[in-house]
mmCIF file of C-alpha atoms and ligand atoms in Angstrom:
data_model
loop_
_atom_site.group_PDB
_atom_site.id
_atom_site.type_symbol
_atom_site.label_atom_id
_atom_site.label_comp_id
_atom_site.label_asym_id
_atom_site.label_seq_id
_atom_site.Cartn_x
_atom_site.Cartn_y
_atom_site.Cartn_z
ATOM 1 C CA UNK A 1 -25.617 5.169 0.209
ATOM 2 C CA UNK A 2 -22.146 3.825 -0.502
ATOM 3 C CA UNK A 3 -19.971 2.167 2.059
ATOM 4 C CA UNK A 4 -17.997 4.010 4.692
ATOM 5 C CA UNK A 5 -14.369 3.295 5.571
ATOM 6 C CA UNK A 6 -12.281 4.337 8.553
ATOM 7 C CA UNK A 7 -8.744 5.105 7.405
ATOM 8 C CA UNK A 8 -5.799 5.807 9.716
ATOM 9 C CA UNK A 9 -3.360 8.259 8.159
ATOM 10 C CA UNK A 10 0.311 8.307 9.149
ATOM 11 C CA UNK A 11 2.013 11.120 7.253
ATOM 12 C CA UNK A 12 5.361 10.323 8.826
ATOM 13 C CA UNK A 13 8.657 11.999 8.073
ATOM 14 C CA UNK A 14 10.341 14.177 5.455
ATOM 15 C CA UNK A 15 8.236 14.557 2.338
ATOM 16 C CA UNK A 16 5.651 12.104 3.731
ATOM 17 C CA UNK A 17 3.177 14.839 4.746
ATOM 18 C CA UNK A 18 3.448 16.602 1.361
ATOM 19 C CA UNK A 19 2.723 13.529 -0.712
ATOM 20 C CA UNK A 20 0.058 12.210 1.661
ATOM 21 C CA UNK A 21 -1.779 15.552 1.348
ATOM 22 C CA UNK A 22 -2.023 15.012 -2.414
ATOM 23 C CA UNK A 23 -3.069 11.391 -1.963
ATOM 24 C CA UNK A 24 -5.852 12.477 0.379
ATOM 25 C CA UNK A 25 -6.927 15.154 -2.086
ATOM 26 C CA UNK A 26 -7.360 12.532 -4.798
ATOM 27 C CA UNK A 27 -9.007 10.019 -2.458
ATOM 28 C CA UNK A 28 -11.528 12.646 -1.353
ATOM 29 C CA UNK A 29 -12.328 13.554 -4.958
ATOM 30 C CA UNK A 30 -12.749 9.863 -5.825
ATOM 31 C CA UNK A 31 -15.011 9.140 -2.859
ATOM 32 C CA UNK A 32 -17.224 12.131 -3.675
ATOM 33 C CA UNK A 33 -17.527 11.041 -7.291
ATOM 34 C CA UNK A 34 -18.126 7.345 -6.621
ATOM 35 C CA UNK A 35 -20.379 7.737 -3.585
ATOM 36 C CA UNK A 36 -18.531 6.187 -0.674
ATOM 37 C CA UNK A 37 -17.179 7.762 2.496
ATOM 38 C CA UNK A 38 -13.609 7.845 3.735
ATOM 39 C CA UNK A 39 -13.251 8.864 7.334
ATOM 40 C CA UNK A 40 -9.622 9.855 7.949
ATOM 41 C CA UNK A 41 -7.981 9.892 11.388
ATOM 42 C CA UNK A 42 -4.448 11.267 11.603
ATOM 43 C CA UNK A 43 -1.758 9.699 13.754
ATOM 44 C CA UNK A 44 1.356 11.675 14.574
ATOM 45 C CA UNK A 45 4.100 9.052 14.260
ATOM 46 C CA UNK A 46 7.657 9.405 13.016
ATOM 47 C CA UNK A 47 11.002 11.013 13.691
ATOM 48 C CA UNK A 48 9.791 14.468 14.682
ATOM 49 C CA UNK A 49 7.462 13.083 17.311
ATOM 50 C CA UNK A 50 10.139 10.703 18.578
ATOM 51 C CA UNK A 51 12.589 13.594 18.974
ATOM 52 C CA UNK A 52 9.962 15.679 20.735
ATOM 53 C CA UNK A 53 8.528 13.080 23.108
ATOM 54 C CA UNK A 54 10.909 10.112 23.107
ATOM 55 C CA UNK A 55 8.021 7.851 22.162
ATOM 56 C CA UNK A 56 8.151 5.740 19.018
ATOM 57 C CA UNK A 57 4.738 4.052 18.935
ATOM 58 C CA UNK A 58 2.779 2.981 21.996
ATOM 59 C CA UNK A 59 0.921 -0.290 22.463
ATOM 60 C CA UNK A 60 -2.225 1.786 22.843
ATOM 61 C CA UNK A 61 -1.745 3.306 19.365
ATOM 62 C CA UNK A 62 -1.062 -0.113 17.898
ATOM 63 C CA UNK A 63 -4.264 -1.408 19.475
ATOM 64 C CA UNK A 64 -6.241 1.488 18.023
ATOM 65 C CA UNK A 65 -4.794 0.963 14.565
ATOM 66 C CA UNK A 66 -6.280 -2.541 14.491
ATOM 67 C CA UNK A 67 -9.731 -0.973 14.312
ATOM 68 C CA UNK A 68 -9.385 0.704 10.931
ATOM 69 C CA UNK A 69 -10.303 -0.596 7.522
ATOM 70 C CA UNK A 70 -6.858 0.402 6.269
ATOM 71 C CA UNK A 71 -3.787 2.495 7.030
ATOM 72 C CA UNK A 72 -2.412 5.101 4.636
ATOM 73 C CA UNK A 73 1.260 5.865 5.231
ATOM 74 C CA UNK A 74 3.665 8.502 3.894
ATOM 75 C CA UNK A 75 7.243 7.694 4.858
ATOM 76 C CA UNK A 76 9.200 6.667 7.931
ATOM 77 C CA UNK A 77 12.863 7.633 8.421
ATOM 78 C CA UNK A 78 14.601 10.714 9.833
ATOM 79 C CA UNK A 79 18.184 11.908 9.221
ATOM 80 C CA UNK A 80 18.675 12.749 12.933
ATOM 81 C CA UNK A 81 17.520 9.360 14.210
ATOM 82 C CA UNK A 82 19.817 6.348 14.118
ATOM 83 C CA UNK A 83 18.778 4.013 11.253
ATOM 84 C CA UNK A 84 16.664 1.124 12.482
ATOM 85 C CA UNK A 85 14.899 2.796 15.398
ATOM 86 C CA UNK A 86 11.934 4.253 13.527
ATOM 87 C CA UNK A 87 11.934 1.574 10.837
ATOM 88 C CA UNK A 88 11.757 -1.244 13.381
ATOM 89 C CA UNK A 89 9.636 0.656 15.892
ATOM 90 C CA UNK A 90 6.964 1.842 13.464
ATOM 91 C CA UNK A 91 7.043 0.437 9.929
ATOM 92 C CA UNK A 92 8.185 -3.116 10.640
ATOM 93 C CA UNK A 93 6.244 -3.217 13.901
ATOM 94 C CA UNK A 94 3.050 -2.416 12.026
ATOM 95 C CA UNK A 95 3.775 -4.912 9.254
ATOM 96 C CA UNK A 96 4.527 -7.665 11.782
ATOM 97 C CA UNK A 97 1.897 -6.917 14.443
ATOM 98 C CA UNK A 98 -0.893 -6.577 11.909
ATOM 99 C CA UNK A 99 0.427 -9.676 10.127
ATOM 100 C CA UNK A 100 0.605 -7.894 6.781
ATOM 101 C CA UNK A 101 2.319 -10.888 5.300
ATOM 102 C CA UNK A 102 2.262 -9.750 1.687
ATOM 103 C CA UNK A 103 4.075 -6.762 0.259
ATOM 104 C CA UNK A 104 2.530 -6.195 -3.154
ATOM 105 C CA UNK A 105 4.581 -4.044 -5.514
ATOM 106 C CA UNK A 106 3.511 -3.474 -9.116
ATOM 107 C CA UNK A 107 6.178 -2.505 -11.662
ATOM 108 C CA UNK A 108 4.344 -0.826 -14.525
ATOM 109 C CA UNK A 109 5.754 1.529 -17.132
ATOM 110 C CA UNK A 110 2.995 3.956 -18.050
ATOM 111 C CA UNK A 111 2.804 5.469 -21.540
ATOM 112 C CA UNK A 112 4.872 8.623 -21.895
ATOM 113 C CA UNK A 113 7.226 7.723 -19.046
ATOM 114 C CA UNK A 114 10.974 7.481 -19.660
ATOM 115 C CA UNK A 115 12.578 4.242 -18.575
ATOM 116 C CA UNK A 116 16.369 3.966 -18.417
ATOM 117 C CA UNK A 117 15.959 0.722 -20.375
ATOM 118 C CA UNK A 118 16.606 1.458 -24.013
ATOM 119 C CA UNK A 119 13.900 0.209 -26.427
ATOM 120 C CA UNK A 120 11.531 -1.009 -23.693
ATOM 121 C CA UNK A 121 7.900 0.071 -23.931
ATOM 122 C CA UNK A 122 4.875 -0.080 -21.612
ATOM 123 C CA UNK A 123 3.956 -3.499 -23.030
ATOM 124 C CA UNK A 124 7.382 -4.797 -21.921
ATOM 125 C CA UNK A 125 7.315 -3.576 -18.322
ATOM 126 C CA UNK A 126 4.197 -4.711 -16.510
ATOM 127 C CA UNK A 127 4.689 -7.151 -13.672
ATOM 128 C CA UNK A 128 4.018 -7.439 -9.962
ATOM 129 C CA UNK A 129 6.345 -8.515 -7.172
ATOM 130 C CA UNK A 130 4.758 -10.417 -4.285
ATOM 131 C CA UNK A 131 7.239 -9.975 -1.447
ATOM 132 C CA UNK A 132 6.931 -12.039 1.736
ATOM 133 C CA UNK A 133 6.545 -9.374 4.424
ATOM 134 C CA UNK A 134 6.527 -11.067 7.823
ATOM 135 C CA UNK A 135 9.647 -13.177 8.225
ATOM 136 C CA UNK A 136 13.003 -13.960 6.554
ATOM 137 C CA UNK A 137 15.978 -11.788 7.535
ATOM 138 C CA UNK A 138 13.514 -9.143 8.723
ATOM 139 C CA UNK A 139 12.319 -11.302 11.639
ATOM 140 C CA UNK A 140 15.161 -9.889 13.727
ATOM 141 C CA UNK A 141 16.561 -13.264 14.780
ATOM 142 C CA UNK A 142 20.205 -13.317 15.821
ATOM 143 C CA UNK A 143 22.409 -11.253 18.036
ATOM 144 C CA UNK A 144 25.874 -10.241 19.071
ATOM 145 C CA UNK A 145 28.477 -12.071 21.067
ATOM 146 C CA UNK A 146 31.450 -10.154 22.487
ATOM 147 C CA UNK A 147 30.283 -6.981 20.752
ATOM 148 C CA UNK A 148 33.000 -4.378 20.317
ATOM 149 C CA UNK A 149 35.847 -6.827 20.982
ATOM 150 C CA UNK A 150 38.213 -8.373 18.442
ATOM 151 C CA UNK A 151 36.344 -11.668 18.942
ATOM 152 C CA UNK A 152 32.992 -10.139 18.071
ATOM 153 C CA UNK A 153 30.383 -12.335 16.425
ATOM 154 C CA UNK A 154 27.242 -10.999 14.733
ATOM 155 C CA UNK A 155 24.562 -13.420 13.592
ATOM 156 C CA UNK A 156 21.489 -12.471 11.553
ATOM 157 C CA UNK A 157 19.289 -15.421 10.737
ATOM 158 C CA UNK A 158 16.633 -15.803 8.077
ATOM 159 C CA UNK A 159 13.459 -17.305 9.495
ATOM 160 C CA UNK A 160 11.314 -19.203 7.000
ATOM 161 C CA UNK A 161 8.310 -21.118 8.264
ATOM 162 C CA UNK A 162 6.319 -23.544 6.169
ATOM 163 C CA UNK A 163 3.173 -21.648 7.072
ATOM 164 C CA UNK A 164 4.678 -18.249 6.217
ATOM 165 C CA UNK A 165 6.170 -19.400 2.947
ATOM 166 C CA UNK A 166 3.058 -21.284 1.888
ATOM 167 C CA UNK A 167 0.589 -18.472 2.541
ATOM 168 C CA UNK A 168 2.757 -16.087 0.534
ATOM 169 C CA UNK A 169 3.118 -18.501 -2.367
ATOM 170 C CA UNK A 170 -0.633 -19.216 -2.359
ATOM 171 C CA UNK A 171 -1.373 -15.502 -2.422
ATOM 172 C CA UNK A 172 0.955 -15.139 -5.419
ATOM 173 C CA UNK A 173 -0.730 -17.970 -7.342
ATOM 174 C CA UNK A 174 -4.182 -16.542 -6.608
ATOM 175 C CA UNK A 175 -3.033 -13.050 -7.545
ATOM 176 C CA UNK A 176 -1.525 -14.299 -10.806
ATOM 177 C CA UNK A 177 -4.801 -16.026 -11.660
ATOM 178 C CA UNK A 178 -6.897 -12.927 -10.939
ATOM 179 C CA UNK A 179 -4.501 -10.654 -12.802
ATOM 180 C CA UNK A 180 -5.085 -12.904 -15.787
ATOM 181 C CA UNK A 181 -2.196 -11.673 -17.980
ATOM 182 C CA UNK A 182 0.521 -14.169 -18.970
ATOM 183 C CA UNK A 183 -0.530 -16.424 -16.052
ATOM 184 C CA UNK A 184 3.081 -17.050 -15.188
ATOM 185 C CA UNK A 185 4.532 -17.074 -11.686
ATOM 186 C CA UNK A 186 8.301 -16.866 -11.196
ATOM 187 C CA UNK A 187 9.903 -17.886 -7.909
ATOM 188 C CA UNK A 188 12.919 -15.694 -7.147
ATOM 189 C CA UNK A 189 15.388 -17.392 -4.793
ATOM 190 C CA UNK A 190 18.941 -18.570 -4.346
ATOM 191 C CA UNK A 191 18.660 -22.359 -4.254
ATOM 192 C CA UNK A 192 22.315 -22.799 -5.206
ATOM 193 C CA UNK A 193 23.631 -21.206 -2.004
ATOM 194 C CA UNK A 194 20.809 -20.738 0.514
ATOM 195 C CA UNK A 195 20.148 -24.461 0.427
ATOM 196 C CA UNK A 196 17.913 -24.594 3.514
ATOM 197 C CA UNK A 197 15.661 -21.572 3.187
ATOM 198 C CA UNK A 198 15.113 -21.820 -0.542
ATOM 199 C CA UNK A 199 14.801 -25.575 -0.460
ATOM 200 C CA UNK A 200 11.687 -24.964 1.630
ATOM 201 C CA UNK A 201 10.526 -22.231 -0.741
ATOM 202 C CA UNK A 202 11.106 -24.361 -3.830
ATOM 203 C CA UNK A 203 9.405 -27.493 -2.467
ATOM 204 C CA UNK A 204 6.413 -25.458 -1.293
ATOM 205 C CA UNK A 205 6.239 -23.595 -4.613
ATOM 206 C CA UNK A 206 6.015 -26.738 -6.727
ATOM 207 C CA UNK A 207 3.648 -28.485 -4.298
ATOM 208 C CA UNK A 208 1.223 -25.569 -4.361
ATOM 209 C CA UNK A 209 1.680 -25.246 -8.147
ATOM 210 C CA UNK A 210 -0.059 -28.625 -8.471
ATOM 211 C CA UNK A 211 -3.293 -26.921 -7.417
ATOM 212 C CA UNK A 212 -2.939 -24.257 -10.120
ATOM 213 C CA UNK A 213 -2.613 -26.138 -13.418
ATOM 214 C CA UNK A 214 -3.593 -22.963 -15.326
ATOM 215 C CA UNK A 215 -0.540 -21.038 -14.035
ATOM 216 C CA UNK A 216 2.863 -21.554 -15.648
ATOM 217 C CA UNK A 217 5.765 -21.716 -13.194
ATOM 218 C CA UNK A 218 9.344 -20.578 -13.503
ATOM 219 C CA UNK A 219 12.340 -20.186 -11.227
ATOM 220 C CA UNK A 220 15.294 -17.772 -11.267
ATOM 221 C CA UNK A 221 18.062 -16.959 -8.805
ATOM 222 C CA UNK A 222 17.845 -13.448 -7.404
ATOM 223 C CA UNK A 223 21.051 -12.259 -9.079
ATOM 224 C CA UNK A 224 19.814 -13.511 -12.444
ATOM 225 C CA UNK A 225 16.428 -11.838 -11.845
ATOM 226 C CA UNK A 226 18.263 -8.508 -11.496
ATOM 227 C CA UNK A 227 19.864 -9.147 -14.839
ATOM 228 C CA UNK A 228 16.625 -10.174 -16.582
ATOM 229 C CA UNK A 229 14.629 -7.317 -15.075
ATOM 230 C CA UNK A 230 16.948 -4.992 -16.986
ATOM 231 C CA UNK A 231 17.464 -7.041 -20.124
ATOM 232 C CA UNK A 232 14.107 -8.809 -20.586
ATOM 233 C CA UNK A 233 11.501 -7.380 -18.210
ATOM 234 C CA UNK A 234 8.793 -8.643 -20.585
ATOM 235 C CA UNK A 235 9.461 -12.164 -19.303
ATOM 236 C CA UNK A 236 7.782 -11.383 -15.986
ATOM 237 C CA UNK A 237 4.144 -11.456 -14.985
ATOM 238 C CA UNK A 238 4.182 -12.125 -11.229
ATOM 239 C CA UNK A 239 7.346 -12.734 -9.173
ATOM 240 C CA UNK A 240 7.176 -14.217 -5.672
ATOM 241 C CA UNK A 241 10.116 -13.974 -3.293
ATOM 242 C CA UNK A 242 11.265 -13.628 0.304
ATOM 243 C CA UNK A 243 11.387 -10.439 2.321
ATOM 244 C CA UNK A 244 15.009 -9.390 1.709
ATOM 245 C CA UNK A 245 15.161 -10.238 -1.983
ATOM 246 C CA UNK A 246 11.777 -8.574 -2.449
ATOM 247 C CA UNK A 247 13.082 -5.400 -0.841
ATOM 248 C CA UNK A 248 16.064 -5.301 -3.171
ATOM 249 C CA UNK A 249 14.448 -6.199 -6.486
ATOM 250 C CA UNK A 250 11.570 -3.757 -5.999
ATOM 251 C CA UNK A 251 13.954 -0.796 -5.838
ATOM 252 C CA UNK A 252 15.298 -1.980 -9.182
ATOM 253 C CA UNK A 253 11.697 -2.387 -10.320
ATOM 254 C CA UNK A 254 10.896 1.178 -9.283
ATOM 255 C CA UNK A 255 13.767 2.491 -11.385
ATOM 256 C CA UNK A 256 12.753 0.671 -14.571
ATOM 257 C CA UNK A 257 9.181 1.942 -14.239
ATOM 258 C CA UNK A 258 10.400 5.533 -14.094
ATOM 259 C CA UNK A 259 11.576 6.031 -10.525
ATOM 260 C CA UNK A 260 10.511 6.224 -6.892
ATOM 261 C CA UNK A 261 8.107 9.015 -7.783
ATOM 262 C CA UNK A 262 5.609 6.518 -9.158
ATOM 263 C CA UNK A 263 6.254 3.282 -7.228
ATOM 264 C CA UNK A 264 3.554 2.272 -4.745
ATOM 265 C CA UNK A 265 3.150 -0.736 -2.511
ATOM 266 C CA UNK A 266 0.649 -2.442 -0.275
ATOM 267 C CA UNK A 267 1.386 -4.276 2.969
ATOM 268 C CA UNK A 268 -1.459 -6.702 2.905
ATOM 269 C CA UNK A 269 -3.189 -8.913 5.404
ATOM 270 C CA UNK A 270 -5.968 -10.428 3.299
ATOM 271 C CA UNK A 271 -7.995 -11.115 6.465
ATOM 272 C CA UNK A 272 -7.026 -8.015 8.436
ATOM 273 C CA UNK A 273 -5.842 -4.413 8.322
ATOM 274 C CA UNK A 274 -3.630 -3.549 5.351
ATOM 275 C CA UNK A 275 -1.320 -0.566 4.945
ATOM 276 C CA UNK A 276 -0.512 1.335 1.762
ATOM 277 C CA UNK A 277 2.574 3.445 1.104
ATOM 278 C CA UNK A 278 4.734 4.990 -1.588
ATOM 279 C CA UNK A 279 7.838 2.789 -1.588
ATOM 280 C CA UNK A 280 10.406 5.597 -1.753
ATOM 281 C CA UNK A 281 11.681 6.991 1.515
ATOM 282 C CA UNK A 282 11.229 10.288 3.317
ATOM 283 C CA UNK A 283 13.599 12.167 0.932
ATOM 284 C CA UNK A 284 14.884 14.625 3.591
ATOM 285 C CA UNK A 285 16.704 16.831 1.095
ATOM 286 C CA UNK A 286 13.449 17.668 -0.698
ATOM 287 C CA UNK A 287 11.365 18.218 2.435
ATOM 288 C CA UNK A 288 9.086 21.243 2.403
ATOM 289 C CA UNK A 289 10.031 22.316 -1.123
ATOM 290 C CA UNK A 290 6.784 21.184 -2.778
ATOM 291 C CA UNK A 291 8.763 19.555 -5.609
ATOM 292 C CA UNK A 292 8.556 15.785 -5.058
ATOM 293 C CA UNK A 293 6.294 13.641 -7.153
ATOM 294 C CA UNK A 294 3.149 12.605 -5.253
ATOM 295 C CA UNK A 295 2.137 9.959 -7.831
ATOM 296 C CA UNK A 296 3.511 7.072 -5.745
ATOM 297 C CA UNK A 297 1.413 8.198 -2.787
ATOM 298 C CA UNK A 298 -1.599 8.692 -5.059
ATOM 299 C CA UNK A 299 -1.118 5.203 -6.483
ATOM 300 C CA UNK A 300 -0.817 3.797 -2.946
ATOM 301 C CA UNK A 301 -4.263 5.292 -2.312
ATOM 302 C CA UNK A 302 -5.447 3.787 -5.581
ATOM 303 C CA UNK A 303 -4.270 0.366 -4.430
ATOM 304 C CA UNK A 304 -6.007 0.887 -1.093
ATOM 305 C CA UNK A 305 -9.351 1.516 -2.823
ATOM 306 C CA UNK A 306 -8.846 -1.495 -5.052
ATOM 307 C CA UNK A 307 -8.280 -3.743 -2.037
ATOM 308 C CA UNK A 308 -11.124 -2.197 -0.049
ATOM 309 C CA UNK A 309 -13.376 -3.228 -2.927
ATOM 310 C CA UNK A 310 -13.892 0.149 -4.604
ATOM 311 C CA UNK A 311 -12.764 -1.101 -8.015
ATOM 312 C CA UNK A 312 -14.359 1.581 -10.246
ATOM 313 C CA UNK A 313 -12.890 4.431 -8.164
ATOM 314 C CA UNK A 314 -9.481 2.739 -8.194
ATOM 315 C CA UNK A 315 -9.665 2.367 -11.961
ATOM 316 C CA UNK A 316 -10.607 6.038 -12.352
ATOM 317 C CA UNK A 317 -7.593 7.123 -10.273
ATOM 318 C CA UNK A 318 -5.271 4.949 -12.319
ATOM 319 C CA UNK A 319 -6.666 6.387 -15.555
ATOM 320 C CA UNK A 320 -6.276 9.938 -14.250
ATOM 321 C CA UNK A 321 -2.691 9.274 -13.143
ATOM 322 C CA UNK A 322 -1.887 7.799 -16.548
ATOM 323 C CA UNK A 323 -3.338 10.795 -18.312
ATOM 324 C CA UNK A 324 -1.463 13.341 -16.184
ATOM 325 C CA UNK A 325 1.769 11.374 -16.495
ATOM 326 C CA UNK A 326 1.468 11.081 -20.271
ATOM 327 C CA UNK A 327 0.054 14.482 -21.188
ATOM 328 C CA UNK A 328 1.306 16.862 -18.492
ATOM 329 C CA UNK A 329 4.421 15.873 -16.569
ATOM 330 C CA UNK A 330 7.797 16.566 -18.165
ATOM 331 C CA UNK A 331 9.475 13.989 -15.944
ATOM 332 C CA UNK A 332 8.655 11.896 -12.897
ATOM 333 C CA UNK A 333 11.678 13.206 -10.982
ATOM 334 C CA UNK A 334 11.516 15.687 -8.130
ATOM 335 C CA UNK A 335 11.867 19.262 -9.348
ATOM 336 C CA UNK A 336 11.615 18.281 -12.997
ATOM 337 C CA UNK A 337 7.918 17.582 -13.367
ATOM 338 C CA UNK A 338 7.060 21.044 -14.692
ATOM 339 C CA UNK A 339 4.556 21.262 -11.807
ATOM 340 C CA UNK A 340 4.755 21.408 -8.032
ATOM 341 C CA UNK A 341 3.721 18.540 -5.749
ATOM 342 C CA UNK A 342 0.367 20.150 -4.972
ATOM 343 C CA UNK A 343 -0.293 21.056 -8.622
ATOM 344 C CA UNK A 344 0.166 17.411 -9.596
ATOM 345 C CA UNK A 345 -2.390 16.456 -6.938
ATOM 346 C CA UNK A 346 -4.782 19.088 -8.327
ATOM 347 C CA UNK A 347 -4.365 17.755 -11.866
ATOM 348 C CA UNK A 348 -5.204 14.189 -10.844
ATOM 349 C CA UNK A 349 -8.072 15.186 -8.538
ATOM 350 C CA UNK A 350 -9.439 17.415 -11.320
ATOM 351 C CA UNK A 351 -9.898 14.390 -13.558
ATOM 352 C CA UNK A 352 -12.076 12.511 -11.070
HETATM 353 C C1 IPM B 1 10.770 -0.736 2.049
HETATM 354 C C2 IPM B 1 11.807 -0.070 2.901
HETATM 355 C C3 IPM B 1 11.790 -0.732 4.276
HETATM 356 C C4 IPM B 1 12.121 -2.201 4.065
HETATM 357 C C5 IPM B 1 12.735 -0.069 5.296
HETATM 358 C C6 IPM B 1 12.451 1.392 5.450
HETATM 359 C C7 IPM B 1 12.702 -0.773 6.619
HETATM 360 O O1 IPM B 1 13.049 -0.132 2.319
HETATM 361 O O2 IPM B 1 9.571 -0.633 2.388
HETATM 362 O O3 IPM B 1 11.119 -1.346 1.042
HETATM 363 O O4 IPM B 1 13.296 -2.580 4.046
HETATM 364 O O5 IPM B 1 11.194 -2.977 3.947
HETATM 365 MN MN1 MN B 2 13.027 -1.043 0.323
#
């Protein structure tokens, strides 16, 4: 008998339910093939529920979610709800409360996928961003003074603790070692302007680097990283950065790997409950049309299995996704795949 895992499923808003359905289809096929059990429990969280009941996410739900092996999430964000309410009340609350201090985002161009970068091939675009996921500008420190008056002041502070920075950097070094590619870790910061926060990051980075003599280190400012990610993506193996910069550069990363339709991420607490999600949003304009690409959600499930320790099943899903992407899909964009959302899920599940 294989292992058994309890998975909480949050389909969320917009196209979340459609892509999660395909992810679950593939996960079920993989678990049947590889002999382990996934026990899914659905949680109704998101904009629709908030509009219906006024509740965002209760403490009771949060407590329950701590008891799962992992959380599988679709998308959070609703056009009728003021930006920030659902994001802070569900997504960021989960990341922070469950101390998912790493946001792991691979940027991989699969064979057969079009990248907007001329002359770049799969061997040129294959790196991973390790984004700090528990502090920085996202910590919510700051406030207003005299709001709505001509003398208004708004302050938004970036919180960087030695402990938070160090655990993220250590994770990145360990990850880079295990990945075993170019064995190069690049710190992405802004030491020329953010001279407090990134002074701490830089000092910690080089101190920890002393314990990893097999890993080459590099540094680049965030603006330059944006430039190099377009011009010379082959320079990168693993990039480590803070929460805000990580958010920004991974959208750029998603585009060079073929778009939001394929980009997956993991919110990871190496000692606790992790959460896996496609990194694109809820795509309200495509909702219910069965035309969005579920590959990002499928790859989020793939990453979940990898981290749960089901390596062979994870590898099989990745291989199946690569095959469908290369041999079947006309494009990774919504409405242009040549197949519907559910047909793409069927194709991948059929290869398990
Ligand atoms: C992401 C998203 C979130 C973030 C939003 C929805 C709060 O953009 O996961 O990258 O900024 O982290
Ligand atoms: Mn983002």
